[in-house]
């Protein structure tokens, strides 16, 4: 399920402390629609370890509208979740579920717990693991909670994108590495598909 290939994009990966605020790109002020972090504090069952992982990136090379259209659907999410084999409810509606599977892994069902949009050009979604525990790439997960946030920056010519995960895994180091590697490979594939690339600092 997890592709560990070397990425062609440079990523900024930040391991947050509980006092950390959301990261802000230097290009302009950004007010993400959902940057509340209390959910990072998780109580894990015996035998599991709490962890979290954050990936924050600035993309250009394609419009923010194209980027958001590609990533903003809970159901149309094969770019990240893998092959979608079932859904319930309505897309981008709280309570909807999706079931995905990658070769060699068991099916994973996730439930949408929040979907928020705000003008101009900002959205976020939050999802949780519905059926637990699950084993992915040899790592058992008792729970996980993910937030995806995006906002148009640089006058619509770029996108600020953040992916945050809090989870309970039976292998603390391998759990972090799994989320990190999976997200990096998913973002690399997406960027290549839509012609986007990562930049740092001010607007290009």
PDB file of C-alpha atoms in Angstrom:
ATOM      1  CA  UNK A   1       0.000   0.000   0.000  1.00  0.00           C
ATOM      2  CA  UNK A   2       2.815   2.382   0.804  1.00  0.00           C
ATOM      3  CA  UNK A   3       5.209   3.435  -1.929  1.00  0.00           C
ATOM      4  CA  UNK A   4       8.597   4.396  -0.520  1.00  0.00           C
ATOM      5  CA  UNK A   5       9.993   5.682  -3.831  1.00  0.00           C
ATOM      6  CA  UNK A   6      12.065   8.852  -3.784  1.00  0.00           C
ATOM      7  CA  UNK A   7       9.816  11.833  -4.496  1.00  0.00           C
ATOM      8  CA  UNK A   8      10.419  14.485  -7.072  1.00  0.00           C
ATOM      9  CA  UNK A   9       8.860  17.100  -4.838  1.00  0.00           C
ATOM     10  CA  UNK A  10      10.483  18.626  -1.765  1.00  0.00           C
ATOM     11  CA  UNK A  11       8.225  18.310   1.279  1.00  0.00           C
ATOM     12  CA  UNK A  12       8.149  20.135   4.546  1.00  0.00           C
ATOM     13  CA  UNK A  13       7.202  17.672   7.281  1.00  0.00           C
ATOM     14  CA  UNK A  14       6.586  19.058  10.750  1.00  0.00           C
ATOM     15  CA  UNK A  15       6.169  16.990  13.916  1.00  0.00           C
ATOM     16  CA  UNK A  16       3.976  19.262  16.021  1.00  0.00           C
ATOM     17  CA  UNK A  17       3.974  19.739  19.753  1.00  0.00           C
ATOM     18  CA  UNK A  18       0.600  20.253  21.404  1.00  0.00           C
ATOM     19  CA  UNK A  19       1.320  23.980  21.625  1.00  0.00           C
ATOM     20  CA  UNK A  20       2.005  24.367  17.915  1.00  0.00           C
ATOM     21  CA  UNK A  21      -0.267  26.539  15.812  1.00  0.00           C
ATOM     22  CA  UNK A  22      -0.974  25.818  12.132  1.00  0.00           C
ATOM     23  CA  UNK A  23       1.927  26.511   9.795  1.00  0.00           C
ATOM     24  CA  UNK A  24       1.601  29.596   7.592  1.00  0.00           C
ATOM     25  CA  UNK A  25       3.350  30.024   4.234  1.00  0.00           C
ATOM     26  CA  UNK A  26       5.545  33.071   3.834  1.00  0.00           C
ATOM     27  CA  UNK A  27       3.830  34.070   0.606  1.00  0.00           C
ATOM     28  CA  UNK A  28       0.815  35.692   2.266  1.00  0.00           C
ATOM     29  CA  UNK A  29      -1.405  35.423   5.305  1.00  0.00           C
ATOM     30  CA  UNK A  30      -3.544  32.312   5.326  1.00  0.00           C
ATOM     31  CA  UNK A  31      -6.507  31.584   7.542  1.00  0.00           C
ATOM     32  CA  UNK A  32      -7.266  27.896   7.111  1.00  0.00           C
ATOM     33  CA  UNK A  33     -10.892  26.888   7.612  1.00  0.00           C
ATOM     34  CA  UNK A  34     -10.062  24.259  10.231  1.00  0.00           C
ATOM     35  CA  UNK A  35      -6.857  24.421  12.233  1.00  0.00           C
ATOM     36  CA  UNK A  36      -8.092  23.309  15.667  1.00  0.00           C
ATOM     37  CA  UNK A  37      -5.652  20.748  17.099  1.00  0.00           C
ATOM     38  CA  UNK A  38      -7.173  19.361  20.326  1.00  0.00           C
ATOM     39  CA  UNK A  39      -8.025  16.141  18.486  1.00  0.00           C
ATOM     40  CA  UNK A  40      -4.281  15.391  18.417  1.00  0.00           C
ATOM     41  CA  UNK A  41      -4.602  14.304  22.038  1.00  0.00           C
ATOM     42  CA  UNK A  42      -5.811  10.716  21.763  1.00  0.00           C
ATOM     43  CA  UNK A  43      -6.334   8.061  24.400  1.00  0.00           C
ATOM     44  CA  UNK A  44      -5.052   4.791  22.973  1.00  0.00           C
ATOM     45  CA  UNK A  45      -5.995   1.270  24.086  1.00  0.00           C
ATOM     46  CA  UNK A  46      -3.471  -0.849  25.928  1.00  0.00           C
ATOM     47  CA  UNK A  47      -0.734  -2.041  23.586  1.00  0.00           C
ATOM     48  CA  UNK A  48      -1.063   0.962  21.239  1.00  0.00           C
ATOM     49  CA  UNK A  49       0.920   4.190  21.050  1.00  0.00           C
ATOM     50  CA  UNK A  50      -0.297   7.698  20.252  1.00  0.00           C
ATOM     51  CA  UNK A  51       1.352   9.576  17.407  1.00  0.00           C
ATOM     52  CA  UNK A  52       0.731  12.372  14.931  1.00  0.00           C
ATOM     53  CA  UNK A  53       2.166  13.532  11.623  1.00  0.00           C
ATOM     54  CA  UNK A  54       1.757  16.757   9.642  1.00  0.00           C
ATOM     55  CA  UNK A  55       2.652  17.557   6.045  1.00  0.00           C
ATOM     56  CA  UNK A  56       2.426  21.221   4.921  1.00  0.00           C
ATOM     57  CA  UNK A  57       3.151  22.259   1.337  1.00  0.00           C
ATOM     58  CA  UNK A  58       2.802  25.160  -1.094  1.00  0.00           C
ATOM     59  CA  UNK A  59       1.988  24.167  -4.678  1.00  0.00           C
ATOM     60  CA  UNK A  60       2.181  26.160  -7.887  1.00  0.00           C
ATOM     61  CA  UNK A  61       2.256  25.263 -11.582  1.00  0.00           C
ATOM     62  CA  UNK A  62      -1.506  24.822 -11.683  1.00  0.00           C
ATOM     63  CA  UNK A  63      -4.415  26.867 -10.384  1.00  0.00           C
ATOM     64  CA  UNK A  64      -5.757  26.451  -6.876  1.00  0.00           C
ATOM     65  CA  UNK A  65      -9.135  25.617  -8.427  1.00  0.00           C
ATOM     66  CA  UNK A  66      -7.702  22.613 -10.282  1.00  0.00           C
ATOM     67  CA  UNK A  67      -5.846  21.429  -7.199  1.00  0.00           C
ATOM     68  CA  UNK A  68      -8.915  21.709  -4.985  1.00  0.00           C
ATOM     69  CA  UNK A  69     -11.189  20.037  -7.524  1.00  0.00           C
ATOM     70  CA  UNK A  70      -8.806  17.087  -7.564  1.00  0.00           C
ATOM     71  CA  UNK A  71      -8.514  16.704  -3.802  1.00  0.00           C
ATOM     72  CA  UNK A  72     -11.767  18.097  -2.406  1.00  0.00           C
ATOM     73  CA  UNK A  73     -14.048  15.068  -2.804  1.00  0.00           C
ATOM     74  CA  UNK A  74     -14.429  12.489  -0.041  1.00  0.00           C
ATOM     75  CA  UNK A  75     -15.687   9.842  -2.500  1.00  0.00           C
ATOM     76  CA  UNK A  76     -13.510  10.687  -5.522  1.00  0.00           C
ATOM     77  CA  UNK A  77     -10.294  10.167  -3.597  1.00  0.00           C
ATOM     78  CA  UNK A  78      -8.408   7.306  -5.223  1.00  0.00           C
ATOM     79  CA  UNK A  79      -5.380   9.652  -5.493  1.00  0.00           C
ATOM     80  CA  UNK A  80      -4.961   9.216  -1.730  1.00  0.00           C
ATOM     81  CA  UNK A  81      -7.184   6.472  -0.344  1.00  0.00           C
ATOM     82  CA  UNK A  82      -6.551   3.814  -3.010  1.00  0.00           C
ATOM     83  CA  UNK A  83      -9.238   1.973  -4.955  1.00  0.00           C
ATOM     84  CA  UNK A  84     -12.693   2.934  -3.625  1.00  0.00           C
ATOM     85  CA  UNK A  85     -14.834  -0.213  -3.454  1.00  0.00           C
ATOM     86  CA  UNK A  86     -17.874   1.170  -1.625  1.00  0.00           C
ATOM     87  CA  UNK A  87     -19.524   4.314  -0.293  1.00  0.00           C
ATOM     88  CA  UNK A  88     -22.556   5.211   1.812  1.00  0.00           C
ATOM     89  CA  UNK A  89     -24.361   8.522   2.179  1.00  0.00           C
ATOM     90  CA  UNK A  90     -23.671  11.586   0.033  1.00  0.00           C
ATOM     91  CA  UNK A  91     -20.275  12.892  -1.002  1.00  0.00           C
ATOM     92  CA  UNK A  92     -18.802  15.597   1.244  1.00  0.00           C
ATOM     93  CA  UNK A  93     -21.645  15.174   3.723  1.00  0.00           C
ATOM     94  CA  UNK A  94     -20.956  14.438   7.382  1.00  0.00           C
ATOM     95  CA  UNK A  95     -21.669  10.795   8.164  1.00  0.00           C
ATOM     96  CA  UNK A  96     -20.765   9.489   4.694  1.00  0.00           C
ATOM     97  CA  UNK A  97     -18.376   6.535   4.567  1.00  0.00           C
ATOM     98  CA  UNK A  98     -15.932   5.217   2.001  1.00  0.00           C
ATOM     99  CA  UNK A  99     -14.240   1.834   1.821  1.00  0.00           C
ATOM    100  CA  UNK A 100     -10.927   1.512   0.021  1.00  0.00           C
ATOM    101  CA  UNK A 101      -8.399  -1.230  -0.538  1.00  0.00           C
ATOM    102  CA  UNK A 102      -4.866  -1.525  -1.843  1.00  0.00           C
ATOM    103  CA  UNK A 103      -3.262  -4.785  -3.001  1.00  0.00           C
ATOM    104  CA  UNK A 104      -1.958  -6.758  -0.049  1.00  0.00           C
ATOM    105  CA  UNK A 105      -3.949  -4.840   2.577  1.00  0.00           C
ATOM    106  CA  UNK A 106      -7.362  -5.374   4.098  1.00  0.00           C
ATOM    107  CA  UNK A 107     -10.248  -3.030   3.212  1.00  0.00           C
ATOM    108  CA  UNK A 108     -10.382   0.190   5.231  1.00  0.00           C
ATOM    109  CA  UNK A 109     -13.611   2.071   5.969  1.00  0.00           C
ATOM    110  CA  UNK A 110     -13.478   5.747   6.891  1.00  0.00           C
ATOM    111  CA  UNK A 111     -16.250   8.119   7.994  1.00  0.00           C
ATOM    112  CA  UNK A 112     -16.434  11.841   7.194  1.00  0.00           C
ATOM    113  CA  UNK A 113     -16.887  13.852  10.404  1.00  0.00           C
ATOM    114  CA  UNK A 114     -16.476  17.398   9.090  1.00  0.00           C
ATOM    115  CA  UNK A 115     -16.503  19.177   5.734  1.00  0.00           C
ATOM    116  CA  UNK A 116     -16.130  22.924   5.645  1.00  0.00           C
ATOM    117  CA  UNK A 117     -15.729  25.505   2.892  1.00  0.00           C
ATOM    118  CA  UNK A 118     -15.137  29.234   3.173  1.00  0.00           C
ATOM    119  CA  UNK A 119     -14.534  32.005   0.689  1.00  0.00           C
ATOM    120  CA  UNK A 120     -12.319  32.704  -1.029  1.00  0.00           C
ATOM    121  CA  UNK A 121     -11.079  29.301  -2.119  1.00  0.00           C
ATOM    122  CA  UNK A 122     -10.658  27.382   1.128  1.00  0.00           C
ATOM    123  CA  UNK A 123     -11.925  24.017   2.350  1.00  0.00           C
ATOM    124  CA  UNK A 124     -11.177  21.316   4.876  1.00  0.00           C
ATOM    125  CA  UNK A 125     -12.355  17.785   5.549  1.00  0.00           C
ATOM    126  CA  UNK A 126     -11.911  15.558   8.562  1.00  0.00           C
ATOM    127  CA  UNK A 127     -12.298  11.776   8.619  1.00  0.00           C
ATOM    128  CA  UNK A 128     -11.875   8.933  11.089  1.00  0.00           C
ATOM    129  CA  UNK A 129     -11.263   5.206  10.876  1.00  0.00           C
ATOM    130  CA  UNK A 130     -14.674   3.532  11.075  1.00  0.00           C
ATOM    131  CA  UNK A 131     -13.824  -0.141  11.629  1.00  0.00           C
ATOM    132  CA  UNK A 132     -10.930  -0.828  13.974  1.00  0.00           C
ATOM    133  CA  UNK A 133      -8.511  -2.314  14.427  1.00  0.00           C
ATOM    134  CA  UNK A 134      -7.082  -2.672  10.932  1.00  0.00           C
ATOM    135  CA  UNK A 135      -3.660  -3.866   9.836  1.00  0.00           C
ATOM    136  CA  UNK A 136      -1.900  -1.923   7.078  1.00  0.00           C
ATOM    137  CA  UNK A 137       1.609  -2.747   5.900  1.00  0.00           C
ATOM    138  CA  UNK A 138       2.094  -4.918   8.979  1.00  0.00           C
ATOM    139  CA  UNK A 139       1.110  -2.127  11.398  1.00  0.00           C
ATOM    140  CA  UNK A 140      -2.040  -2.447  13.483  1.00  0.00           C
ATOM    141  CA  UNK A 141      -4.077   0.735  13.892  1.00  0.00           C
ATOM    142  CA  UNK A 142      -6.654   1.060  16.670  1.00  0.00           C
ATOM    143  CA  UNK A 143      -7.794   4.448  15.356  1.00  0.00           C
ATOM    144  CA  UNK A 144      -6.794   7.408  13.248  1.00  0.00           C
ATOM    145  CA  UNK A 145      -8.166  10.863  12.602  1.00  0.00           C
ATOM    146  CA  UNK A 146      -7.110  12.896   9.558  1.00  0.00           C
ATOM    147  CA  UNK A 147      -7.658  16.491   8.495  1.00  0.00           C
ATOM    148  CA  UNK A 148      -7.006  17.831   4.987  1.00  0.00           C
ATOM    149  CA  UNK A 149      -7.015  21.628   4.538  1.00  0.00           C
ATOM    150  CA  UNK A 150      -6.422  23.712   1.414  1.00  0.00           C
ATOM    151  CA  UNK A 151      -6.481  27.401   0.603  1.00  0.00           C
ATOM    152  CA  UNK A 152      -5.886  29.424  -2.526  1.00  0.00           C
ATOM    153  CA  UNK A 153      -2.882  31.741  -2.230  1.00  0.00           C
ATOM    154  CA  UNK A 154      -0.874  33.987  -4.547  1.00  0.00           C
ATOM    155  CA  UNK A 155      -4.016  35.378  -6.168  1.00  0.00           C
ATOM    156  CA  UNK A 156      -5.282  31.905  -7.092  1.00  0.00           C
ATOM    157  CA  UNK A 157      -2.031  30.839  -8.743  1.00  0.00           C
ATOM    158  CA  UNK A 158      -0.963  28.553  -5.898  1.00  0.00           C
ATOM    159  CA  UNK A 159      -2.347  26.390  -3.113  1.00  0.00           C
ATOM    160  CA  UNK A 160      -1.389  25.936   0.524  1.00  0.00           C
ATOM    161  CA  UNK A 161      -2.154  22.346   1.524  1.00  0.00           C
ATOM    162  CA  UNK A 162      -1.936  20.635   4.914  1.00  0.00           C
ATOM    163  CA  UNK A 163      -2.492  16.997   5.859  1.00  0.00           C
ATOM    164  CA  UNK A 164      -2.655  16.149   9.569  1.00  0.00           C
ATOM    165  CA  UNK A 165      -3.060  12.734  11.196  1.00  0.00           C
ATOM    166  CA  UNK A 166      -3.437  11.563  14.802  1.00  0.00           C
ATOM    167  CA  UNK A 167      -3.436   7.818  15.361  1.00  0.00           C
ATOM    168  CA  UNK A 168      -2.974   4.871  17.703  1.00  0.00           C
ATOM    169  CA  UNK A 169      -0.583   2.216  16.366  1.00  0.00           C
ATOM    170  CA  UNK A 170       1.078  -0.850  17.822  1.00  0.00           C
ATOM    171  CA  UNK A 171       4.491   0.260  16.490  1.00  0.00           C
ATOM    172  CA  UNK A 172       5.174   3.921  17.235  1.00  0.00           C
ATOM    173  CA  UNK A 173       8.154   4.536  14.941  1.00  0.00           C
ATOM    174  CA  UNK A 174       6.867   2.413  12.072  1.00  0.00           C
ATOM    175  CA  UNK A 175       3.447   4.059  12.421  1.00  0.00           C
ATOM    176  CA  UNK A 176       4.887   7.522  11.852  1.00  0.00           C
ATOM    177  CA  UNK A 177       7.036   6.300   8.967  1.00  0.00           C
ATOM    178  CA  UNK A 178       4.014   4.658   7.346  1.00  0.00           C
ATOM    179  CA  UNK A 179       1.871   7.802   7.348  1.00  0.00           C
ATOM    180  CA  UNK A 180       4.809   9.936   6.228  1.00  0.00           C
ATOM    181  CA  UNK A 181       5.813   7.666   3.340  1.00  0.00           C
ATOM    182  CA  UNK A 182       2.248   7.103   2.156  1.00  0.00           C
ATOM    183  CA  UNK A 183       1.419  10.798   2.102  1.00  0.00           C
ATOM    184  CA  UNK A 184       4.630  11.756   0.342  1.00  0.00           C
ATOM    185  CA  UNK A 185       4.067   9.200  -2.410  1.00  0.00           C
ATOM    186  CA  UNK A 186       0.388  10.167  -2.796  1.00  0.00           C
ATOM    187  CA  UNK A 187       1.236  13.871  -3.090  1.00  0.00           C
ATOM    188  CA  UNK A 188       4.023  13.154  -5.577  1.00  0.00           C
ATOM    189  CA  UNK A 189       1.681  11.186  -7.835  1.00  0.00           C
ATOM    190  CA  UNK A 190      -0.982  13.884  -7.614  1.00  0.00           C
ATOM    191  CA  UNK A 191       1.451  16.725  -8.342  1.00  0.00           C
ATOM    192  CA  UNK A 192       2.830  14.908 -11.379  1.00  0.00           C
ATOM    193  CA  UNK A 193      -0.688  14.243 -12.690  1.00  0.00           C
ATOM    194  CA  UNK A 194      -1.851  17.864 -12.513  1.00  0.00           C
ATOM    195  CA  UNK A 195       1.493  19.544 -13.281  1.00  0.00           C
ATOM    196  CA  UNK A 196       2.002  21.076  -9.839  1.00  0.00           C
ATOM    197  CA  UNK A 197       5.262  21.488  -7.971  1.00  0.00           C
ATOM    198  CA  UNK A 198       6.283  22.550  -4.489  1.00  0.00           C
ATOM    199  CA  UNK A 199       7.788  25.945  -3.744  1.00  0.00           C
ATOM    200  CA  UNK A 200       8.983  27.683  -0.573  1.00  0.00           C
ATOM    201  CA  UNK A 201       8.928  31.310   0.449  1.00  0.00           C
ATOM    202  CA  UNK A 202       7.153  34.087  -1.402  1.00  0.00           C
ATOM    203  CA  UNK A 203       4.807  33.696  -4.360  1.00  0.00           C
ATOM    204  CA  UNK A 204       6.609  32.753  -7.582  1.00  0.00           C
TER     205      UNK A 204
END
